[in-house]
């Protein structure tokens, strides 16, 4: 419906006028069988409506149509209220409960570990190694600029635009978990590291997703895709075992399919032998061979359009 309205507007801007009746007929013919009574009523009354008016009628009719399949919609909307002085909650003359004084910190505990040098007995601000590196300039200091403020504003705009969006689980799709993995090679100009990402879909919506910077420098896009696939495979093994315990997905015992768009990464994942080009990659990423050999998962090729 929205696509037809948009096409009609674009053609109208080009000087090509589409008869209103033709557009209405195309929309009515494309409706699913659940709108059969609506189409019959519309044709019997011979309504001459414009496309926007028909769109409003369809939205009203959709509410009354009984859904064949239950759909679960999940969202996260937080309302912020102004905090002010509360009125009428306390009696006049009532004494406020005394707040116990905060005990001063005498110093770090003997078993306290420093976050910088990992030694015990002192804090980071008292660490001699940290202070020496700070003096020599090895530790980066905070220096916020306009680019950081712009990034924060973009995040807030994104949250505002998506606060009313939902994850919809349901419909007539089969309960099958599929994973998708991808990588962006050499995205960080400072350390030349790549970005990994994966998402797992169950019944039409995402159930697990992540995006993080890789801890190993990849020499090619194939290596970055291989590392991303290995990170996704670890999440896939955990998810498969969790779903098997639930016992609600019929195909849980089958190998979980992870889609990747790089044939070189798929070949390296399915080949159990060690290659010279992958020797510099950390050993924990090579666990993907064991997962595939045990039948926990398998990789397939997909193409981005």
PDB file of C-alpha atoms in Angstrom:
ATOM      1  CA  UNK A   1       0.000   0.000   0.000  1.00  0.00           C
ATOM      2  CA  UNK A   2       2.724   2.454   0.966  1.00  0.00           C
ATOM      3  CA  UNK A   3       4.805   1.383  -2.023  1.00  0.00           C
ATOM      4  CA  UNK A   4       1.887   2.005  -4.396  1.00  0.00           C
ATOM      5  CA  UNK A   5       1.316   5.457  -2.889  1.00  0.00           C
ATOM      6  CA  UNK A   6       4.996   6.308  -3.241  1.00  0.00           C
ATOM      7  CA  UNK A   7       5.149   5.109  -6.868  1.00  0.00           C
ATOM      8  CA  UNK A   8       2.053   7.113  -7.748  1.00  0.00           C
ATOM      9  CA  UNK A   9       3.564  10.250  -6.221  1.00  0.00           C
ATOM     10  CA  UNK A  10       6.871   9.798  -8.059  1.00  0.00           C
ATOM     11  CA  UNK A  11       5.105   9.281 -11.385  1.00  0.00           C
ATOM     12  CA  UNK A  12       2.949  12.322 -10.674  1.00  0.00           C
ATOM     13  CA  UNK A  13       6.061  14.437 -10.151  1.00  0.00           C
ATOM     14  CA  UNK A  14       7.308  13.241 -13.554  1.00  0.00           C
ATOM     15  CA  UNK A  15       4.058  14.306 -15.211  1.00  0.00           C
ATOM     16  CA  UNK A  16       2.644  10.782 -15.572  1.00  0.00           C
ATOM     17  CA  UNK A  17      -0.824  10.585 -14.061  1.00  0.00           C
ATOM     18  CA  UNK A  18      -2.116   7.182 -12.931  1.00  0.00           C
ATOM     19  CA  UNK A  19      -5.916   6.856 -12.778  1.00  0.00           C
ATOM     20  CA  UNK A  20      -7.079   6.607  -9.189  1.00  0.00           C
ATOM     21  CA  UNK A  21      -9.267   3.597  -9.966  1.00  0.00           C
ATOM     22  CA  UNK A  22      -6.288   1.678 -11.380  1.00  0.00           C
ATOM     23  CA  UNK A  23      -4.218   2.249  -8.250  1.00  0.00           C
ATOM     24  CA  UNK A  24      -7.127   1.226  -6.007  1.00  0.00           C
ATOM     25  CA  UNK A  25      -7.673  -2.004  -7.954  1.00  0.00           C
ATOM     26  CA  UNK A  26      -3.988  -2.903  -7.740  1.00  0.00           C
ATOM     27  CA  UNK A  27      -4.027  -2.441  -3.967  1.00  0.00           C
ATOM     28  CA  UNK A  28      -7.231  -4.449  -3.473  1.00  0.00           C
ATOM     29  CA  UNK A  29      -5.926  -7.318  -5.611  1.00  0.00           C
ATOM     30  CA  UNK A  30      -2.687  -7.504  -3.615  1.00  0.00           C
ATOM     31  CA  UNK A  31      -4.418  -7.831  -0.226  1.00  0.00           C
ATOM     32  CA  UNK A  32      -4.198 -11.202   1.587  1.00  0.00           C
ATOM     33  CA  UNK A  33      -7.273 -13.476   1.856  1.00  0.00           C
ATOM     34  CA  UNK A  34      -8.016 -12.171   5.358  1.00  0.00           C
ATOM     35  CA  UNK A  35      -9.239  -8.914   3.760  1.00  0.00           C
ATOM     36  CA  UNK A  36     -11.840 -10.733   1.644  1.00  0.00           C
ATOM     37  CA  UNK A  37     -14.836  -9.199   3.462  1.00  0.00           C
ATOM     38  CA  UNK A  38     -13.312  -5.721   3.252  1.00  0.00           C
ATOM     39  CA  UNK A  39     -12.771  -5.980  -0.513  1.00  0.00           C
ATOM     40  CA  UNK A  40     -16.301  -7.309  -1.057  1.00  0.00           C
ATOM     41  CA  UNK A  41     -17.823  -4.494   0.989  1.00  0.00           C
ATOM     42  CA  UNK A  42     -15.733  -1.879  -0.814  1.00  0.00           C
ATOM     43  CA  UNK A  43     -16.779  -3.116  -4.270  1.00  0.00           C
ATOM     44  CA  UNK A  44     -20.467  -3.427  -3.338  1.00  0.00           C
ATOM     45  CA  UNK A  45     -20.670   0.143  -2.059  1.00  0.00           C
ATOM     46  CA  UNK A  46     -18.665   1.421  -5.052  1.00  0.00           C
ATOM     47  CA  UNK A  47     -16.541   3.710  -2.917  1.00  0.00           C
ATOM     48  CA  UNK A  48     -14.429   6.212  -4.804  1.00  0.00           C
ATOM     49  CA  UNK A  49     -11.627   6.848  -2.362  1.00  0.00           C
ATOM     50  CA  UNK A  50      -8.152   8.211  -2.799  1.00  0.00           C
ATOM     51  CA  UNK A  51      -5.138   6.070  -1.907  1.00  0.00           C
ATOM     52  CA  UNK A  52      -4.461   7.839   1.430  1.00  0.00           C
ATOM     53  CA  UNK A  53      -8.124   7.384   2.425  1.00  0.00           C
ATOM     54  CA  UNK A  54      -7.975   3.698   1.496  1.00  0.00           C
ATOM     55  CA  UNK A  55      -4.851   3.340   3.611  1.00  0.00           C
ATOM     56  CA  UNK A  56      -6.730   4.673   6.654  1.00  0.00           C
ATOM     57  CA  UNK A  57      -9.634   2.300   6.018  1.00  0.00           C
ATOM     58  CA  UNK A  58      -7.265  -0.665   5.782  1.00  0.00           C
ATOM     59  CA  UNK A  59      -5.619   0.257   9.084  1.00  0.00           C
ATOM     60  CA  UNK A  60      -9.034   0.367  10.770  1.00  0.00           C
ATOM     61  CA  UNK A  61     -10.058  -2.955   9.207  1.00  0.00           C
ATOM     62  CA  UNK A  62      -6.810  -4.638  10.252  1.00  0.00           C
ATOM     63  CA  UNK A  63      -7.708  -4.206  13.928  1.00  0.00           C
ATOM     64  CA  UNK A  64     -10.904  -6.239  13.528  1.00  0.00           C
ATOM     65  CA  UNK A  65      -9.272  -9.071  11.567  1.00  0.00           C
ATOM     66  CA  UNK A  66      -8.582 -12.103  13.723  1.00  0.00           C
ATOM     67  CA  UNK A  67      -4.943 -13.114  13.645  1.00  0.00           C
ATOM     68  CA  UNK A  68      -4.244 -16.761  12.821  1.00  0.00           C
ATOM     69  CA  UNK A  69      -0.888 -16.793  14.604  1.00  0.00           C
ATOM     70  CA  UNK A  70       0.101 -15.176  17.854  1.00  0.00           C
ATOM     71  CA  UNK A  71       2.789 -12.514  17.624  1.00  0.00           C
ATOM     72  CA  UNK A  72       4.987 -11.487  20.542  1.00  0.00           C
ATOM     73  CA  UNK A  73       6.202  -7.878  20.427  1.00  0.00           C
ATOM     74  CA  UNK A  74       9.053  -6.767  22.676  1.00  0.00           C
ATOM     75  CA  UNK A  75      10.237  -3.205  23.167  1.00  0.00           C
ATOM     76  CA  UNK A  76      11.994  -1.061  25.739  1.00  0.00           C
ATOM     77  CA  UNK A  77      10.479   2.347  26.442  1.00  0.00           C
ATOM     78  CA  UNK A  78      11.588   4.289  29.477  1.00  0.00           C
ATOM     79  CA  UNK A  79       9.693   7.394  30.536  1.00  0.00           C
ATOM     80  CA  UNK A  80      11.616  10.100  32.286  1.00  0.00           C
ATOM     81  CA  UNK A  81       9.679  12.141  34.807  1.00  0.00           C
ATOM     82  CA  UNK A  82      10.767  15.323  36.464  1.00  0.00           C
ATOM     83  CA  UNK A  83      11.836  14.773  40.002  1.00  0.00           C
ATOM     84  CA  UNK A  84      10.502  17.350  42.432  1.00  0.00           C
ATOM     85  CA  UNK A  85       9.520  17.708  46.006  1.00  0.00           C
ATOM     86  CA  UNK A  86       6.845  15.226  46.967  1.00  0.00           C
ATOM     87  CA  UNK A  87       3.695  16.624  48.530  1.00  0.00           C
ATOM     88  CA  UNK A  88       1.348  15.048  51.018  1.00  0.00           C
ATOM     89  CA  UNK A  89       3.476  12.021  51.745  1.00  0.00           C
ATOM     90  CA  UNK A  90       4.728  13.074  55.166  1.00  0.00           C
ATOM     91  CA  UNK A  91       3.030  14.607  58.133  1.00  0.00           C
ATOM     92  CA  UNK A  92       3.946  18.067  59.327  1.00  0.00           C
ATOM     93  CA  UNK A  93       6.425  18.092  62.119  1.00  0.00           C
ATOM     94  CA  UNK A  94       7.628  14.597  61.306  1.00  0.00           C
ATOM     95  CA  UNK A  95      11.284  13.967  61.839  1.00  0.00           C
ATOM     96  CA  UNK A  96      13.382  12.732  59.003  1.00  0.00           C
ATOM     97  CA  UNK A  97      15.286   9.558  59.657  1.00  0.00           C
ATOM     98  CA  UNK A  98      18.897  10.260  60.416  1.00  0.00           C
ATOM     99  CA  UNK A  99      21.341   9.159  57.760  1.00  0.00           C
ATOM    100  CA  UNK A 100      24.322   7.307  59.175  1.00  0.00           C
ATOM    101  CA  UNK A 101      27.609   9.084  58.475  1.00  0.00           C
ATOM    102  CA  UNK A 102      29.779   7.714  55.713  1.00  0.00           C
ATOM    103  CA  UNK A 103      32.901   6.095  56.998  1.00  0.00           C
ATOM    104  CA  UNK A 104      36.045   7.647  55.531  1.00  0.00           C
ATOM    105  CA  UNK A 105      38.254   5.446  53.412  1.00  0.00           C
ATOM    106  CA  UNK A 106      41.532   4.892  55.150  1.00  0.00           C
ATOM    107  CA  UNK A 107      43.217   3.314  52.163  1.00  0.00           C
ATOM    108  CA  UNK A 108      43.268   0.242  49.967  1.00  0.00           C
ATOM    109  CA  UNK A 109      42.911  -3.165  51.494  1.00  0.00           C
ATOM    110  CA  UNK A 110      45.966  -5.429  51.504  1.00  0.00           C
ATOM    111  CA  UNK A 111      44.336  -7.720  48.930  1.00  0.00           C
ATOM    112  CA  UNK A 112      43.076  -4.853  46.710  1.00  0.00           C
ATOM    113  CA  UNK A 113      44.354  -5.207  43.156  1.00  0.00           C
ATOM    114  CA  UNK A 114      45.482  -2.309  41.000  1.00  0.00           C
ATOM    115  CA  UNK A 115      43.636  -2.115  37.674  1.00  0.00           C
ATOM    116  CA  UNK A 116      46.770  -0.935  35.860  1.00  0.00           C
ATOM    117  CA  UNK A 117      49.671  -3.109  36.987  1.00  0.00           C
ATOM    118  CA  UNK A 118      47.580  -5.927  38.552  1.00  0.00           C
ATOM    119  CA  UNK A 119      49.659  -5.790  41.738  1.00  0.00           C
ATOM    120  CA  UNK A 120      48.071  -5.783  45.188  1.00  0.00           C
ATOM    121  CA  UNK A 121      48.215  -3.275  48.011  1.00  0.00           C
ATOM    122  CA  UNK A 122      47.569   0.024  46.185  1.00  0.00           C
ATOM    123  CA  UNK A 123      45.118   1.792  43.893  1.00  0.00           C
ATOM    124  CA  UNK A 124      45.600   2.949  40.346  1.00  0.00           C
ATOM    125  CA  UNK A 125      46.048   6.599  41.320  1.00  0.00           C
ATOM    126  CA  UNK A 126      48.892   5.583  43.655  1.00  0.00           C
ATOM    127  CA  UNK A 127      50.507   3.172  41.197  1.00  0.00           C
ATOM    128  CA  UNK A 128      54.102   4.165  40.499  1.00  0.00           C
ATOM    129  CA  UNK A 129      54.044   2.505  37.069  1.00  0.00           C
ATOM    130  CA  UNK A 130      50.878   4.343  36.067  1.00  0.00           C
ATOM    131  CA  UNK A 131      52.242   7.705  37.240  1.00  0.00           C
ATOM    132  CA  UNK A 132      55.494   7.115  35.352  1.00  0.00           C
ATOM    133  CA  UNK A 133      53.667   6.216  32.140  1.00  0.00           C
ATOM    134  CA  UNK A 134      51.358   9.184  32.599  1.00  0.00           C
ATOM    135  CA  UNK A 135      54.310  11.504  32.930  1.00  0.00           C
ATOM    136  CA  UNK A 136      56.009  10.111  29.837  1.00  0.00           C
ATOM    137  CA  UNK A 137      52.821  10.406  27.776  1.00  0.00           C
ATOM    138  CA  UNK A 138      52.214   6.696  27.218  1.00  0.00           C
ATOM    139  CA  UNK A 139      48.766   6.890  28.793  1.00  0.00           C
ATOM    140  CA  UNK A 140      46.207   8.757  26.723  1.00  0.00           C
ATOM    141  CA  UNK A 141      44.463  11.560  28.587  1.00  0.00           C
ATOM    142  CA  UNK A 142      40.833  12.433  28.104  1.00  0.00           C
ATOM    143  CA  UNK A 143      40.381  15.253  25.639  1.00  0.00           C
ATOM    144  CA  UNK A 144      36.793  15.592  24.567  1.00  0.00           C
ATOM    145  CA  UNK A 145      36.130  17.546  21.410  1.00  0.00           C
ATOM    146  CA  UNK A 146      33.338  18.495  19.054  1.00  0.00           C
ATOM    147  CA  UNK A 147      33.475  15.104  17.294  1.00  0.00           C
ATOM    148  CA  UNK A 148      32.700  13.364  20.596  1.00  0.00           C
ATOM    149  CA  UNK A 149      29.756  15.687  21.242  1.00  0.00           C
ATOM    150  CA  UNK A 150      28.452  15.033  17.726  1.00  0.00           C
ATOM    151  CA  UNK A 151      28.699  11.271  18.286  1.00  0.00           C
ATOM    152  CA  UNK A 152      26.742  11.548  21.548  1.00  0.00           C
ATOM    153  CA  UNK A 153      24.016  13.578  19.835  1.00  0.00           C
ATOM    154  CA  UNK A 154      23.746  10.979  17.074  1.00  0.00           C
ATOM    155  CA  UNK A 155      23.305   8.244  19.693  1.00  0.00           C
ATOM    156  CA  UNK A 156      20.552  10.211  21.435  1.00  0.00           C
ATOM    157  CA  UNK A 157      18.812  10.856  18.109  1.00  0.00           C
ATOM    158  CA  UNK A 158      18.929   7.145  17.311  1.00  0.00           C
ATOM    159  CA  UNK A 159      17.445   6.250  20.708  1.00  0.00           C
ATOM    160  CA  UNK A 160      14.688   8.814  20.258  1.00  0.00           C
ATOM    161  CA  UNK A 161      13.770   7.527  16.790  1.00  0.00           C
ATOM    162  CA  UNK A 162      13.741   3.865  17.823  1.00  0.00           C
ATOM    163  CA  UNK A 163      12.100   4.084  21.268  1.00  0.00           C
ATOM    164  CA  UNK A 164       8.727   2.962  19.873  1.00  0.00           C
ATOM    165  CA  UNK A 165      10.074   0.124  17.698  1.00  0.00           C
ATOM    166  CA  UNK A 166       9.440  -3.531  18.506  1.00  0.00           C
ATOM    167  CA  UNK A 167      11.024  -6.920  18.000  1.00  0.00           C
ATOM    168  CA  UNK A 168       8.230  -9.098  16.607  1.00  0.00           C
ATOM    169  CA  UNK A 169       8.368 -12.848  17.242  1.00  0.00           C
ATOM    170  CA  UNK A 170       5.707 -15.008  15.662  1.00  0.00           C
ATOM    171  CA  UNK A 171       3.928 -15.678  12.408  1.00  0.00           C
ATOM    172  CA  UNK A 172       3.921 -18.870  10.408  1.00  0.00           C
ATOM    173  CA  UNK A 173       7.706 -19.209  10.200  1.00  0.00           C
ATOM    174  CA  UNK A 174       9.329 -22.400  11.392  1.00  0.00           C
ATOM    175  CA  UNK A 175      11.266 -22.277  14.652  1.00  0.00           C
ATOM    176  CA  UNK A 176      14.789 -22.323  13.225  1.00  0.00           C
ATOM    177  CA  UNK A 177      17.808 -20.413  14.504  1.00  0.00           C
ATOM    178  CA  UNK A 178      20.047 -18.890  11.838  1.00  0.00           C
ATOM    179  CA  UNK A 179      23.163 -16.813  12.376  1.00  0.00           C
ATOM    180  CA  UNK A 180      24.725 -14.081  10.258  1.00  0.00           C
ATOM    181  CA  UNK A 181      28.282 -12.844  10.666  1.00  0.00           C
ATOM    182  CA  UNK A 182      30.246 -10.077   9.001  1.00  0.00           C
ATOM    183  CA  UNK A 183      33.404  -8.048   9.516  1.00  0.00           C
ATOM    184  CA  UNK A 184      34.716  -4.659   8.465  1.00  0.00           C
ATOM    185  CA  UNK A 185      38.421  -4.883   7.759  1.00  0.00           C
ATOM    186  CA  UNK A 186      40.908  -2.306   9.087  1.00  0.00           C
ATOM    187  CA  UNK A 187      38.338   0.142  10.440  1.00  0.00           C
ATOM    188  CA  UNK A 188      40.448   1.594  13.259  1.00  0.00           C
ATOM    189  CA  UNK A 189      43.122   3.955  11.861  1.00  0.00           C
ATOM    190  CA  UNK A 190      45.058   3.942  15.156  1.00  0.00           C
ATOM    191  CA  UNK A 191      45.758   0.231  15.617  1.00  0.00           C
ATOM    192  CA  UNK A 192      44.587  -1.171  12.218  1.00  0.00           C
ATOM    193  CA  UNK A 193      42.144  -3.573  13.860  1.00  0.00           C
ATOM    194  CA  UNK A 194      38.881  -4.725  12.305  1.00  0.00           C
ATOM    195  CA  UNK A 195      35.290  -4.760  13.535  1.00  0.00           C
ATOM    196  CA  UNK A 196      33.319  -7.986  14.059  1.00  0.00           C
ATOM    197  CA  UNK A 197      29.585  -8.428  14.202  1.00  0.00           C
ATOM    198  CA  UNK A 198      26.983 -11.183  14.320  1.00  0.00           C
ATOM    199  CA  UNK A 199      23.244 -11.608  14.801  1.00  0.00           C
ATOM    200  CA  UNK A 200      21.105 -14.705  15.396  1.00  0.00           C
ATOM    201  CA  UNK A 201      17.490 -14.816  14.181  1.00  0.00           C
ATOM    202  CA  UNK A 202      14.717 -16.946  15.698  1.00  0.00           C
ATOM    203  CA  UNK A 203      11.162 -16.882  14.331  1.00  0.00           C
ATOM    204  CA  UNK A 204      11.662 -13.675  12.385  1.00  0.00           C
ATOM    205  CA  UNK A 205      13.487 -11.507  14.939  1.00  0.00           C
ATOM    206  CA  UNK A 206      16.879 -11.151  16.571  1.00  0.00           C
ATOM    207  CA  UNK A 207      17.578 -13.008  19.814  1.00  0.00           C
ATOM    208  CA  UNK A 208      21.317 -12.364  20.139  1.00  0.00           C
ATOM    209  CA  UNK A 209      23.633  -9.839  18.529  1.00  0.00           C
ATOM    210  CA  UNK A 210      27.007  -8.198  19.136  1.00  0.00           C
ATOM    211  CA  UNK A 211      29.496  -5.837  17.526  1.00  0.00           C
ATOM    212  CA  UNK A 212      33.024  -5.411  18.843  1.00  0.00           C
ATOM    213  CA  UNK A 213      36.556  -4.593  17.777  1.00  0.00           C
ATOM    214  CA  UNK A 214      38.823  -7.549  17.155  1.00  0.00           C
ATOM    215  CA  UNK A 215      41.794  -8.034  19.470  1.00  0.00           C
ATOM    216  CA  UNK A 216      44.061  -9.371  16.694  1.00  0.00           C
ATOM    217  CA  UNK A 217      45.269  -7.436  13.662  1.00  0.00           C
ATOM    218  CA  UNK A 218      44.018  -9.101  10.474  1.00  0.00           C
ATOM    219  CA  UNK A 219      46.238  -8.909   7.409  1.00  0.00           C
ATOM    220  CA  UNK A 220      43.341  -9.287   4.973  1.00  0.00           C
ATOM    221  CA  UNK A 221      39.569  -9.140   4.802  1.00  0.00           C
ATOM    222  CA  UNK A 222      39.470 -12.952   4.755  1.00  0.00           C
ATOM    223  CA  UNK A 223      41.288 -13.116   8.090  1.00  0.00           C
ATOM    224  CA  UNK A 224      38.958 -10.535   9.638  1.00  0.00           C
ATOM    225  CA  UNK A 225      35.940 -12.506   8.387  1.00  0.00           C
ATOM    226  CA  UNK A 226      37.464 -15.700   9.811  1.00  0.00           C
ATOM    227  CA  UNK A 227      37.895 -14.115  13.254  1.00  0.00           C
ATOM    228  CA  UNK A 228      34.334 -12.774  13.142  1.00  0.00           C
ATOM    229  CA  UNK A 229      33.042 -16.224  12.171  1.00  0.00           C
ATOM    230  CA  UNK A 230      34.923 -17.791  15.079  1.00  0.00           C
ATOM    231  CA  UNK A 231      33.382 -15.331  17.554  1.00  0.00           C
ATOM    232  CA  UNK A 232      29.935 -16.058  16.128  1.00  0.00           C
ATOM    233  CA  UNK A 233      30.533 -19.810  16.336  1.00  0.00           C
ATOM    234  CA  UNK A 234      31.193 -19.614  20.086  1.00  0.00           C
ATOM    235  CA  UNK A 235      27.893 -17.793  20.590  1.00  0.00           C
ATOM    236  CA  UNK A 236      26.156 -20.316  18.320  1.00  0.00           C
ATOM    237  CA  UNK A 237      27.332 -23.278  20.412  1.00  0.00           C
ATOM    238  CA  UNK A 238      26.032 -21.705  23.618  1.00  0.00           C
ATOM    239  CA  UNK A 239      22.713 -20.782  21.986  1.00  0.00           C
ATOM    240  CA  UNK A 240      22.205 -24.237  20.511  1.00  0.00           C
ATOM    241  CA  UNK A 241      22.782 -25.984  23.840  1.00  0.00           C
ATOM    242  CA  UNK A 242      20.414 -23.555  25.564  1.00  0.00           C
ATOM    243  CA  UNK A 243      17.652 -24.167  22.991  1.00  0.00           C
ATOM    244  CA  UNK A 244      18.133 -27.937  23.196  1.00  0.00           C
ATOM    245  CA  UNK A 245      17.506 -27.766  26.938  1.00  0.00           C
ATOM    246  CA  UNK A 246      14.298 -25.788  26.360  1.00  0.00           C
ATOM    247  CA  UNK A 247      12.959 -28.444  23.978  1.00  0.00           C
ATOM    248  CA  UNK A 248      10.753 -26.033  21.990  1.00  0.00           C
ATOM    249  CA  UNK A 249      12.657 -25.910  18.683  1.00  0.00           C
ATOM    250  CA  UNK A 250      12.212 -29.095  16.602  1.00  0.00           C
ATOM    251  CA  UNK A 251      15.397 -28.545  14.591  1.00  0.00           C
ATOM    252  CA  UNK A 252      17.608 -27.824  17.621  1.00  0.00           C
ATOM    253  CA  UNK A 253      19.618 -31.031  17.162  1.00  0.00           C
ATOM    254  CA  UNK A 254      20.537 -30.148  13.569  1.00  0.00           C
ATOM    255  CA  UNK A 255      23.731 -28.177  12.899  1.00  0.00           C
ATOM    256  CA  UNK A 256      23.101 -24.463  13.372  1.00  0.00           C
ATOM    257  CA  UNK A 257      23.652 -22.612  10.097  1.00  0.00           C
ATOM    258  CA  UNK A 258      25.831 -19.486  10.185  1.00  0.00           C
ATOM    259  CA  UNK A 259      25.849 -17.381   7.022  1.00  0.00           C
ATOM    260  CA  UNK A 260      29.041 -15.621   5.939  1.00  0.00           C
ATOM    261  CA  UNK A 261      29.719 -13.577   2.796  1.00  0.00           C
ATOM    262  CA  UNK A 262      33.401 -14.545   2.411  1.00  0.00           C
ATOM    263  CA  UNK A 263      34.229 -17.853   0.744  1.00  0.00           C
ATOM    264  CA  UNK A 264      37.840 -17.722   1.952  1.00  0.00           C
ATOM    265  CA  UNK A 265      36.735 -17.502   5.584  1.00  0.00           C
ATOM    266  CA  UNK A 266      34.298 -20.389   5.074  1.00  0.00           C
ATOM    267  CA  UNK A 267      37.044 -22.522   3.506  1.00  0.00           C
ATOM    268  CA  UNK A 268      39.446 -21.795   6.379  1.00  0.00           C
ATOM    269  CA  UNK A 269      36.745 -22.646   8.920  1.00  0.00           C
ATOM    270  CA  UNK A 270      35.876 -25.962   7.279  1.00  0.00           C
ATOM    271  CA  UNK A 271      39.500 -27.004   6.713  1.00  0.00           C
ATOM    272  CA  UNK A 272      40.878 -28.641   9.904  1.00  0.00           C
ATOM    273  CA  UNK A 273      44.507 -28.333   8.866  1.00  0.00           C
ATOM    274  CA  UNK A 274      46.566 -25.363  10.037  1.00  0.00           C
ATOM    275  CA  UNK A 275      47.566 -22.855   7.374  1.00  0.00           C
ATOM    276  CA  UNK A 276      50.685 -20.721   7.372  1.00  0.00           C
ATOM    277  CA  UNK A 277      48.666 -17.553   6.861  1.00  0.00           C
ATOM    278  CA  UNK A 278      46.638 -18.153  10.036  1.00  0.00           C
ATOM    279  CA  UNK A 279      49.491 -18.951  12.418  1.00  0.00           C
ATOM    280  CA  UNK A 280      49.597 -15.437  13.872  1.00  0.00           C
ATOM    281  CA  UNK A 281      45.905 -15.608  14.856  1.00  0.00           C
ATOM    282  CA  UNK A 282      45.256 -16.545  18.473  1.00  0.00           C
ATOM    283  CA  UNK A 283      44.561 -20.215  19.156  1.00  0.00           C
ATOM    284  CA  UNK A 284      41.148 -19.595  20.686  1.00  0.00           C
ATOM    285  CA  UNK A 285      39.795 -18.579  17.286  1.00  0.00           C
ATOM    286  CA  UNK A 286      40.666 -22.000  15.829  1.00  0.00           C
ATOM    287  CA  UNK A 287      38.096 -23.748  18.035  1.00  0.00           C
ATOM    288  CA  UNK A 288      35.712 -23.239  15.136  1.00  0.00           C
ATOM    289  CA  UNK A 289      37.179 -26.379  13.506  1.00  0.00           C
ATOM    290  CA  UNK A 290      36.152 -28.525  16.467  1.00  0.00           C
ATOM    291  CA  UNK A 291      32.613 -27.109  16.510  1.00  0.00           C
ATOM    292  CA  UNK A 292      32.123 -27.928  12.826  1.00  0.00           C
ATOM    293  CA  UNK A 293      33.648 -31.397  13.173  1.00  0.00           C
ATOM    294  CA  UNK A 294      31.331 -32.213  16.110  1.00  0.00           C
ATOM    295  CA  UNK A 295      28.274 -31.225  14.073  1.00  0.00           C
ATOM    296  CA  UNK A 296      27.382 -28.255  16.263  1.00  0.00           C
ATOM    297  CA  UNK A 297      27.223 -25.843  13.335  1.00  0.00           C
ATOM    298  CA  UNK A 298      27.996 -25.337   9.676  1.00  0.00           C
ATOM    299  CA  UNK A 299      28.695 -22.336   7.493  1.00  0.00           C
ATOM    300  CA  UNK A 300      26.929 -21.262   4.327  1.00  0.00           C
ATOM    301  CA  UNK A 301      27.481 -18.490   1.782  1.00  0.00           C
ATOM    302  CA  UNK A 302      25.148 -15.554   1.461  1.00  0.00           C
ATOM    303  CA  UNK A 303      25.360 -12.511  -0.781  1.00  0.00           C
ATOM    304  CA  UNK A 304      24.606  -8.946   0.237  1.00  0.00           C
ATOM    305  CA  UNK A 305      22.273  -7.154  -2.166  1.00  0.00           C
TER     306      UNK A 305
END
